[in-house]
CSV table of C-alpha atoms and ligand atoms in Angstrom, one decimal:
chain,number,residue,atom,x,y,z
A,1,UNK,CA,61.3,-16.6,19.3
A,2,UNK,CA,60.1,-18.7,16.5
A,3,UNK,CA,57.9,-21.0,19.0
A,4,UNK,CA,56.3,-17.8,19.8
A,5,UNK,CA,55.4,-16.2,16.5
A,6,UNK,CA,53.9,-19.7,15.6
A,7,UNK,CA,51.7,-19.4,18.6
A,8,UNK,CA,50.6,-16.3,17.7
A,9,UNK,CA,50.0,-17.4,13.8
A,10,UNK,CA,48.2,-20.0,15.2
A,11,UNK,CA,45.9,-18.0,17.9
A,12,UNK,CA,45.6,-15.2,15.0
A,13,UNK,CA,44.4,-17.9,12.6
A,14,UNK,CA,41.7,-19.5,15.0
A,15,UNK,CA,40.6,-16.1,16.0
A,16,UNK,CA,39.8,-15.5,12.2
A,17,UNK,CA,38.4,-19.1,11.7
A,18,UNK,CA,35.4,-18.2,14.7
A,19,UNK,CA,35.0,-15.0,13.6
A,20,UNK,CA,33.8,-16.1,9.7
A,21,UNK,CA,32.2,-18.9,11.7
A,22,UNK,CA,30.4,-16.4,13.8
A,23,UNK,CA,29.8,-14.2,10.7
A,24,UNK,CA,28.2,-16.7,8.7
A,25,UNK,CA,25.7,-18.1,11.7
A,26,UNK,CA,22.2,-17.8,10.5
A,27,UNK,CA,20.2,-15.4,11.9
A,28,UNK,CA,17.1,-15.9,13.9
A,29,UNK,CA,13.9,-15.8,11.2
A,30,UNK,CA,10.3,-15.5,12.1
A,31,UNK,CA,7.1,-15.5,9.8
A,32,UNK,CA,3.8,-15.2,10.5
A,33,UNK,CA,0.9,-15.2,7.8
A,34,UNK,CA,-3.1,-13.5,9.3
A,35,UNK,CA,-5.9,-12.6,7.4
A,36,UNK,CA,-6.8,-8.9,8.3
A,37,UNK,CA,-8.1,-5.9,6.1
A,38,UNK,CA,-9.9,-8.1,3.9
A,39,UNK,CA,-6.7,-10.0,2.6
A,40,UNK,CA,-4.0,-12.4,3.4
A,41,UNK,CA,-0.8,-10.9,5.3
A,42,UNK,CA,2.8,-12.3,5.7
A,43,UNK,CA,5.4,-10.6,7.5
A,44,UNK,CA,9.3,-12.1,7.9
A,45,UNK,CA,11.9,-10.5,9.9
A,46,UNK,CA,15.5,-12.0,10.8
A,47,UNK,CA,17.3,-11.1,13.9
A,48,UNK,CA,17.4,-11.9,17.8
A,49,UNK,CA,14.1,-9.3,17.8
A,50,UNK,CA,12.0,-11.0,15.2
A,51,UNK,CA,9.1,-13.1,16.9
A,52,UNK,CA,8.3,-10.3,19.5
A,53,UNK,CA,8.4,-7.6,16.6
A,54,UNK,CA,6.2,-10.0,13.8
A,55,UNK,CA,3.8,-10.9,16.5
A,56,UNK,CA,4.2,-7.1,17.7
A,57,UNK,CA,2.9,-6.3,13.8
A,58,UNK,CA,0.3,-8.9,13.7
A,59,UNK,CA,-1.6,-7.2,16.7
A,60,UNK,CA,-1.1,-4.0,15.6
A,61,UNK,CA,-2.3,-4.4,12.1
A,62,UNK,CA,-5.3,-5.7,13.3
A,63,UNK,CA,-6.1,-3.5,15.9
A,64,UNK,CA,-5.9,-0.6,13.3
A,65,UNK,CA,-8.3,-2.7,11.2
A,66,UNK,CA,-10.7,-3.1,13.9
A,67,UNK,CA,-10.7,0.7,13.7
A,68,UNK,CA,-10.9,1.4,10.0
A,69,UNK,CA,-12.5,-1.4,8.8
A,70,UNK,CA,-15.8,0.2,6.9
A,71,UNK,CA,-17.8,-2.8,7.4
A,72,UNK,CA,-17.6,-4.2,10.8
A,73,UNK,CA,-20.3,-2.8,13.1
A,74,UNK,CA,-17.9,-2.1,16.0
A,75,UNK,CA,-15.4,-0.1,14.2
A,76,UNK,CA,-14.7,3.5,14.8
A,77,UNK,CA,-14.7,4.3,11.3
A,78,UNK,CA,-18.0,2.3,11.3
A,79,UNK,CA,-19.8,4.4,14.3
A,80,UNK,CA,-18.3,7.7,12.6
A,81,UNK,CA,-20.2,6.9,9.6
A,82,UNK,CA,-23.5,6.1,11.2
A,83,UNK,CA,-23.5,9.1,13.6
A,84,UNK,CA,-22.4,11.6,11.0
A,85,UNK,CA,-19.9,13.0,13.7
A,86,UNK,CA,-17.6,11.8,16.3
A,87,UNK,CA,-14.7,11.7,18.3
A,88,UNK,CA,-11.5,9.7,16.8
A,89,UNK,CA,-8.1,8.5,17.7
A,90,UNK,CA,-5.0,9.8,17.0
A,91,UNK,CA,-4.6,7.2,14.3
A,92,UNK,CA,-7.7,7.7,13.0
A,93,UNK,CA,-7.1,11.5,12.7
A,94,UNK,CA,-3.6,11.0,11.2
A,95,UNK,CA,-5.0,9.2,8.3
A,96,UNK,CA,-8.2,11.2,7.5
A,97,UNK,CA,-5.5,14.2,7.3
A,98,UNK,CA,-3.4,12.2,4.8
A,99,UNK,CA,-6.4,11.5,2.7
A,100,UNK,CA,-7.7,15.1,2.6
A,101,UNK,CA,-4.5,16.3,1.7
A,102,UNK,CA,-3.8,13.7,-0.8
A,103,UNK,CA,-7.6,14.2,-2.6
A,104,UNK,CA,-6.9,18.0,-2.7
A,105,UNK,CA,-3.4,17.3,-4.6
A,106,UNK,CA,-5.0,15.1,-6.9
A,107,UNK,CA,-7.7,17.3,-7.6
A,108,UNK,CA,-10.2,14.8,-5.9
A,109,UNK,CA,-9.1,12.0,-8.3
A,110,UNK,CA,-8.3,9.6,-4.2
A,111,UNK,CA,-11.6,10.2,-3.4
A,112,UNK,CA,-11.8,8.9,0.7
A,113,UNK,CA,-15.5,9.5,0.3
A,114,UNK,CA,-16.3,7.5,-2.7
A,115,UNK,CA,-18.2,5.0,-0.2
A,116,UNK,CA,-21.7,5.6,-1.1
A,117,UNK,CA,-21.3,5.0,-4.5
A,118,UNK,CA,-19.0,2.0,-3.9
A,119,UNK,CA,-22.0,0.5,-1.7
A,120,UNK,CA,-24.1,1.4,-4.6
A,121,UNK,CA,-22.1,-0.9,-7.2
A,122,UNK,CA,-22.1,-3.4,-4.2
A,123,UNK,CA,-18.7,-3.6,-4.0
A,124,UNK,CA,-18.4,-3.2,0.3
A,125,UNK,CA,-21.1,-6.4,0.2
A,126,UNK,CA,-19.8,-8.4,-2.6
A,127,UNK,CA,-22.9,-8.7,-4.0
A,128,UNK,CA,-22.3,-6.7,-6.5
A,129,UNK,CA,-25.0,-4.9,-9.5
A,130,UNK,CA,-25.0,-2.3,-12.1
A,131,UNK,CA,-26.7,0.8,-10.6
A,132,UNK,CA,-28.9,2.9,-12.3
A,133,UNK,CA,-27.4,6.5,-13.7
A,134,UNK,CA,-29.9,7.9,-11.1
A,135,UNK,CA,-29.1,5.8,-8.4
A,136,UNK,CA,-25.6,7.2,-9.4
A,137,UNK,CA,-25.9,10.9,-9.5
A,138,UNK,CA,-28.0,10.7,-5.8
A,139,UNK,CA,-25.3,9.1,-4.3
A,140,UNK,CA,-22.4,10.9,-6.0
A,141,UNK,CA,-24.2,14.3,-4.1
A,142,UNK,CA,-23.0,12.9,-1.1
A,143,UNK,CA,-19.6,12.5,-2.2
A,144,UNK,CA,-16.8,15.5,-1.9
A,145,UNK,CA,-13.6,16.0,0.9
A,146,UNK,CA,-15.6,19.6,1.5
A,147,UNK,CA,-17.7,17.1,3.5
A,148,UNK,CA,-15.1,16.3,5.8
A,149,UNK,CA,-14.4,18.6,8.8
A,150,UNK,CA,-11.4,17.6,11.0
A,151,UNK,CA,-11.1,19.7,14.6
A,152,UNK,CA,-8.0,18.9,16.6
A,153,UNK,CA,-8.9,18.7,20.2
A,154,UNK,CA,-5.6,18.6,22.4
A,155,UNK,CA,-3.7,15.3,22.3
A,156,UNK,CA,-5.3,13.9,25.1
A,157,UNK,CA,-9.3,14.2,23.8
A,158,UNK,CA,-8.4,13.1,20.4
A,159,UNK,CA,-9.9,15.0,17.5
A,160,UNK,CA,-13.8,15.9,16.2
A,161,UNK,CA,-14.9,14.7,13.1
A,162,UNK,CA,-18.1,15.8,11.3
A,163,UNK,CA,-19.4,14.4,7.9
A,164,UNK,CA,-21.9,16.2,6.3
A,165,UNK,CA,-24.6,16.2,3.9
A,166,UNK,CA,-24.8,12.3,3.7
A,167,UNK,CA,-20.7,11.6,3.6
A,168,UNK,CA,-19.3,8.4,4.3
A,169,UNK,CA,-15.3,7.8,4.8
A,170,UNK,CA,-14.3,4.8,3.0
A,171,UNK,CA,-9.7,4.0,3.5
A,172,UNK,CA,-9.7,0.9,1.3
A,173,UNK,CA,-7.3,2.4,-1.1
A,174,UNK,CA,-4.8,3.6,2.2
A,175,UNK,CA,-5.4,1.4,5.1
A,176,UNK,CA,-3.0,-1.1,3.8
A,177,UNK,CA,-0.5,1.6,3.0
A,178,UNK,CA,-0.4,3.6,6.2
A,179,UNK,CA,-0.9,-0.6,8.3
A,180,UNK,CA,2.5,-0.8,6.4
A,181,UNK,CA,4.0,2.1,8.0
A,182,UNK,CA,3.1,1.5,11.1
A,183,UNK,CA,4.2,-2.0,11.1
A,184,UNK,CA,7.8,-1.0,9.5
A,185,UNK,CA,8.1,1.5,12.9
A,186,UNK,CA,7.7,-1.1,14.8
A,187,UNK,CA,10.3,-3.6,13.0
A,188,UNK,CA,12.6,-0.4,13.6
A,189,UNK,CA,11.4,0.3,17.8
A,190,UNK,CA,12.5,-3.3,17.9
A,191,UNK,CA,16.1,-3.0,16.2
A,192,UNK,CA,15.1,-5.3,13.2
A,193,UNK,CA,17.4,-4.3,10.7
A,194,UNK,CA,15.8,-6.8,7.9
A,195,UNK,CA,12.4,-7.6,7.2
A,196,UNK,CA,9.7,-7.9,4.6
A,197,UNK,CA,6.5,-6.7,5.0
A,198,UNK,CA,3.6,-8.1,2.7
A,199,UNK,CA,-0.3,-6.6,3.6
A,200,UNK,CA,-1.8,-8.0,0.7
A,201,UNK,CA,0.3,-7.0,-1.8
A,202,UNK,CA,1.3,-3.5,-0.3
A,203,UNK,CA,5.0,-4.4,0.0
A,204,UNK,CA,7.6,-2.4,2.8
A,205,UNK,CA,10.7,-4.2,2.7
A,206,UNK,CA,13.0,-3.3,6.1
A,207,UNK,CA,16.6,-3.4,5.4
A,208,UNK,CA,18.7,-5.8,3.2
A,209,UNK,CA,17.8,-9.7,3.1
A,210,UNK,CA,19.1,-12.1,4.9
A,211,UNK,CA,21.8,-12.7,1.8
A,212,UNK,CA,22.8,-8.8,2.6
A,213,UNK,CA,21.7,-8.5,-0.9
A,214,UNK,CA,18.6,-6.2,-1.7
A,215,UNK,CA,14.8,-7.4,-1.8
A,216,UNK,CA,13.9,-8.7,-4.7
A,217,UNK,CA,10.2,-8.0,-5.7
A,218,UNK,CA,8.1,-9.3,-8.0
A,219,UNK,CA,5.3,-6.3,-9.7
A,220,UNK,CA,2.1,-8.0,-11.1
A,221,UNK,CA,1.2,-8.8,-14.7
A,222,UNK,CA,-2.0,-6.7,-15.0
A,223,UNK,CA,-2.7,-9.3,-18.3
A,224,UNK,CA,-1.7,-13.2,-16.7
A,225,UNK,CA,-1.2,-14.5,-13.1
A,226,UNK,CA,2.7,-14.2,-13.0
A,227,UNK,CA,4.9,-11.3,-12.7
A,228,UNK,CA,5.8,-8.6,-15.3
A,229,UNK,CA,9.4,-8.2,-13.6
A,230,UNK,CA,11.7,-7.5,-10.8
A,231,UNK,CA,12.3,-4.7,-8.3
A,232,UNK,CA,15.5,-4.9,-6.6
A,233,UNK,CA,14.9,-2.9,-3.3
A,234,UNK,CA,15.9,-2.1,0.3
A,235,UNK,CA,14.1,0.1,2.7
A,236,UNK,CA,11.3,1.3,0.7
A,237,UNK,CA,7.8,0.5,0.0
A,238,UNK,CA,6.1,-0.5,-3.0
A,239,UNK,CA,2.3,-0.3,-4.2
A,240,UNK,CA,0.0,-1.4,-7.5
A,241,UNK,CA,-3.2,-0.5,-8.1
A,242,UNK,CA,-5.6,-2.5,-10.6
A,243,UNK,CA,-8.7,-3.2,-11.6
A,244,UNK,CA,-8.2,-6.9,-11.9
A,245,UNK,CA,-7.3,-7.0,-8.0
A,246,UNK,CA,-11.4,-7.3,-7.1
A,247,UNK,CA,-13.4,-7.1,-9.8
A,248,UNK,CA,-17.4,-8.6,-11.5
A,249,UNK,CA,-18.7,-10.0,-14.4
A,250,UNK,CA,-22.4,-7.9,-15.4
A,251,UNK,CA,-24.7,-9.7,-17.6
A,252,UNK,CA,-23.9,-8.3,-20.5
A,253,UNK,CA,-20.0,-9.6,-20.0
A,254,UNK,CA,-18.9,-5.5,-18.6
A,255,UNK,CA,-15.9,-6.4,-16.5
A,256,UNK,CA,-16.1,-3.9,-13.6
A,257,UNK,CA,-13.4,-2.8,-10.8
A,258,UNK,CA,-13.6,-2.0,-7.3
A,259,UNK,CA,-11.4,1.7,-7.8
A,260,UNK,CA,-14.2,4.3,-8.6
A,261,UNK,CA,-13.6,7.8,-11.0
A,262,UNK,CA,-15.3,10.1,-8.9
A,263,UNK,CA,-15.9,12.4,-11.5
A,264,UNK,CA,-18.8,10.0,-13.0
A,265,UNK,CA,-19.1,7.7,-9.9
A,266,UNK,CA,-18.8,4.1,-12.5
A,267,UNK,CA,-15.9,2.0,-12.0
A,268,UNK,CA,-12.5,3.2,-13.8
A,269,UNK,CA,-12.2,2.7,-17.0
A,270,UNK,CA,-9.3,4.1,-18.9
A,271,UNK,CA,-6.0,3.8,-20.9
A,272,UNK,CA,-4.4,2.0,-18.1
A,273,UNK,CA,-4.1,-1.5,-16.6
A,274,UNK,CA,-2.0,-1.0,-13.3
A,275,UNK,CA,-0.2,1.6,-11.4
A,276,UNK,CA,2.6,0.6,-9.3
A,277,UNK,CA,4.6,3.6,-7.0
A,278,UNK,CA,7.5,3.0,-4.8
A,279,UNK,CA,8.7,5.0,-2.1
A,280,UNK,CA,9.5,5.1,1.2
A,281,UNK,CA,6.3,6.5,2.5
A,282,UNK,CA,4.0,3.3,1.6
A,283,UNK,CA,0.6,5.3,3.0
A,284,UNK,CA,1.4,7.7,0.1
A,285,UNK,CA,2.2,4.6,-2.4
A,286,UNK,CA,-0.9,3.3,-1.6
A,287,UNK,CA,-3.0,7.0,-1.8
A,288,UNK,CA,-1.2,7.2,-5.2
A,289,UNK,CA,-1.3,4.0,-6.8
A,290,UNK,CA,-5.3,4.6,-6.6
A,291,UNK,CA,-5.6,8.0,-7.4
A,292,UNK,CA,-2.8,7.8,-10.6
A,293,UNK,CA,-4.8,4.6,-12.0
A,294,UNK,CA,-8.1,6.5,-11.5
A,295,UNK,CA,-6.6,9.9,-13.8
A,296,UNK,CA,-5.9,7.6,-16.7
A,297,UNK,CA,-2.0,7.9,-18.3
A,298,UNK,CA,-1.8,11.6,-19.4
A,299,UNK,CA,-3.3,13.1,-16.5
A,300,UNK,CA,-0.9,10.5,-14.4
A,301,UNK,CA,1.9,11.3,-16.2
A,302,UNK,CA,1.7,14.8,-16.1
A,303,UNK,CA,1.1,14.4,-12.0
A,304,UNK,CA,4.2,12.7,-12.0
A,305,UNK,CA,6.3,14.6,-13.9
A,306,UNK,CA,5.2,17.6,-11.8
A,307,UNK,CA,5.4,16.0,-8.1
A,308,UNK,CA,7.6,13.5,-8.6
A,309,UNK,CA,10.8,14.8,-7.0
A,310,UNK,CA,8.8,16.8,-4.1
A,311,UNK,CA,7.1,13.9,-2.8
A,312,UNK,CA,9.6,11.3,-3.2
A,313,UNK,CA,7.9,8.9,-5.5
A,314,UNK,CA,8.9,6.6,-8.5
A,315,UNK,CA,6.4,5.3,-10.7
A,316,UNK,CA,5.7,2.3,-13.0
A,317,UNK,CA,1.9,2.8,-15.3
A,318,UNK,CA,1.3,0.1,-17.2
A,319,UNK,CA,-1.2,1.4,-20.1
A,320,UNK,CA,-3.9,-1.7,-21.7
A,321,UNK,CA,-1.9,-1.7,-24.5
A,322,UNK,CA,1.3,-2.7,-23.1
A,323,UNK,CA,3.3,0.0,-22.9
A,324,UNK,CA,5.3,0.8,-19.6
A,325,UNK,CA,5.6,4.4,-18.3
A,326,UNK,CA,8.6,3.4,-15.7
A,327,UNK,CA,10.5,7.0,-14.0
A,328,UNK,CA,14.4,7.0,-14.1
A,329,UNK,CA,14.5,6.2,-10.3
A,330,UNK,CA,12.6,2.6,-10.6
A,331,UNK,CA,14.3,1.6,-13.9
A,332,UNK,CA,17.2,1.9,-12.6
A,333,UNK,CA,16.5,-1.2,-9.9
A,334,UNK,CA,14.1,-3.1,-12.2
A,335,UNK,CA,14.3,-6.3,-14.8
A,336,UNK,CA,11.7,-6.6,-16.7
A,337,UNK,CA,11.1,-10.5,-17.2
A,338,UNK,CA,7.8,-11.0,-18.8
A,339,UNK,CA,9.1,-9.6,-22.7
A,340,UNK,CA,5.8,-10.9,-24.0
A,341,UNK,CA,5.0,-7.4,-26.3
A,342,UNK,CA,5.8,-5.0,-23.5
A,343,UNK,CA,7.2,-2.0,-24.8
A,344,UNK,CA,8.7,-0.3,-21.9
A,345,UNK,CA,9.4,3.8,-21.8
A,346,UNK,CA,11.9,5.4,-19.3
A,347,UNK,CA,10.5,8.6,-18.2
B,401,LIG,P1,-6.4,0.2,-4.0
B,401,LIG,O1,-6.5,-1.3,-4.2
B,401,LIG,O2,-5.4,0.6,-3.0
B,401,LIG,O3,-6.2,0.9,-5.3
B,401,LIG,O4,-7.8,0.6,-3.4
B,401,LIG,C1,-9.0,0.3,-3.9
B,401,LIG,C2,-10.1,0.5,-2.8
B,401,LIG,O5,-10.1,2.0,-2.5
B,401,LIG,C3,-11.5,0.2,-3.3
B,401,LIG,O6,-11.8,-1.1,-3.0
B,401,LIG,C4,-12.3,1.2,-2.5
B,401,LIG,O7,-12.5,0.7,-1.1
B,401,LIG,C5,-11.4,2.4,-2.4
B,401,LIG,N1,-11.7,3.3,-3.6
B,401,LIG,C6,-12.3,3.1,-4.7
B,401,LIG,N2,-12.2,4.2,-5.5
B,401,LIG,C7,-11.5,5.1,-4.9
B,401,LIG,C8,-11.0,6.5,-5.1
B,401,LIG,N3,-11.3,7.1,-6.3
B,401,LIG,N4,-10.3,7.1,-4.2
B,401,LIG,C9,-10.1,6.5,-3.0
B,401,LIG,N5,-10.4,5.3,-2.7
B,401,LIG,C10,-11.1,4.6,-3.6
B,402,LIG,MG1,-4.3,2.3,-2.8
């Protein structure tokens, strides 16, 4: 009897010994950094499915860039813009969609047909110039969503665009958004249960880490290279928007940005230095960080207050003289560490 329950105390305690061993076995990890949309990626996941799913994310990602980007002669985006008209894919479709309903919520402020006037500054070439008010006010004539006619065909035929009266689509303030999107569905298809997803700075984090703790994100110090502080997150997405990302020097020392106020077609200039917005829906962080940094902090402020809740988004606006507009939801999971005359405001 008493041989017997120490052979069970024994097979019980090596039982629990290989399960904490098997617990505690590392999981598989694969990264794999690309250059695609104009800017370095990185994307980590953990788990038995993690090579097939990264590489699975790297081709994606840049398939959907060889169909959006606004420069490369052999993208669809590209021919759609030359032709005035066309036929698109699904993908394609999905996104102009998004960005017309996004520029009519914001009262135009994500403009999706800024691109004349961005070509104007020379900010699609990088060789970038001052235009001339005139040179301004033509191009801005072509700019407007009421430009943008969107048919639905059946699924298999795709859907009809038309651009008129000189409009050109321009998704560098969504591409890397709605790329983030697609590549979480993917990490998801493929059971990966932890990942972190970096286009560029547009951050969707899959999961827990491999610590099971949450993500820890770092947001951007609009003012110095390091960070400004800490989000602590799991399965969300998180997007800043800033001048300082791309920006030129004019002769007479005017530092100018690449987001646009389509109101007066010159680069934004306001009250604010960056907009950061988390939420699971990273094409709409990305639509949003733009547009809020382009209506200045009232007008943002007052958007959020009043959307908010219904579109499942939390906020952080960073104003040019350091004060921090951060909503309820995002203090909650964020440390500020750069104390350096930041005076932050929990709205
Ligand atoms: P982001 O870095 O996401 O804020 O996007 C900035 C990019 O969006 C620019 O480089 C332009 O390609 C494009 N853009 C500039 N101004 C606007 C605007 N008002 N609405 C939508 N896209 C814009
Ligand atoms: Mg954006």
């Amino acid at each position: 009897m008493k041989n017997t329950m120490i052979k069970r105390f024994i097979a019980c305690f090596i039982l629990c010994i290989t399960t904490m061993l098997c617990g505690c076995a590392p999981e598989k990890e694969h990264t794999q950094s690309f250059f695609a949309m104009n800017t370095y990626m990185s994307v980590t996941a953990y788990g038995d499915n993690a090579q097939p799913a990264v590489q699975q994310v790297q081709s994606t990602v840049t398939q959907l860039d060889s169909l959006w980007s606004v420069t490369d002669e052999n993208s669809e985006l590209y021919a759609l813009n030359s032709n005035g008209s066309g036929t698109v894919s699904s993908e394609t479709a999905e996104l102009i969609r998004f960005c017309l309903n996004i520029s009519e919520k914001t009262n135009g402020a994500f403009e999706p047909t800024i691109y004349p006037v961005l070509t104007s500054w020379g900010f699609t070439t990088d060789e970038n110039r001052v235009p001339s008010d005139e040179e301004i006010s033509n191009q801005l004539e072509k700019v407007g969503c009421e430009n943008v006619l969107l048919f639905d065909k059946n699924s298999d035929n795709g859907s009809e665009v038309t651009l008129s009266n000189g409009a050109m689509l321009d998704f560098g303030g969504i591409a890397k958004g709605a790329a983030a999107d697609k590549a979480a569905e993917i990490m998801r298809e493929n059971g990966v249960t932890s990942a972190l997803i970096n286009l560029g700075g547009s951050i969707t984090v899959i999961g827990k880490n491999s610590d099971n703790s949450n993500w820890r994100i770092g947001v951007k110090d609009p003012f110095s290279d390091g960070n400004i502080g800490i989000l602590e997150i799991s399965d969300t997405s998180a997007v800043t928007s800033g001048a300082y990302e791309r920006c030129f020097t004019a002769s007479d020392g005017t530092v100018y940005g690449h987001i646009i106020d389509p109101a007066s077609g010159r680069p934004v200039d306001n009250d604010l230095a960056s907009v950061t917005i988390i939420s699971e829906n990273a094409t709409l962080c990305d639509a949003l960080s733009t547009a809020l940094f382009v209506m200045g902090k009232e007008k943002a402020l007052q958007f959020a207050d009043a959307n908010s809740k219904a579109m499942g988004f939390d906020y952080i606006l960073i104003t040019k003289d350091k004060e921090m507009f951060i909503s309820g939801g995002a203090a909650a999971n964020f440390t500020l560490t750069d104390k350096n005359g930041i005076q932050s405001i929990i709205v």
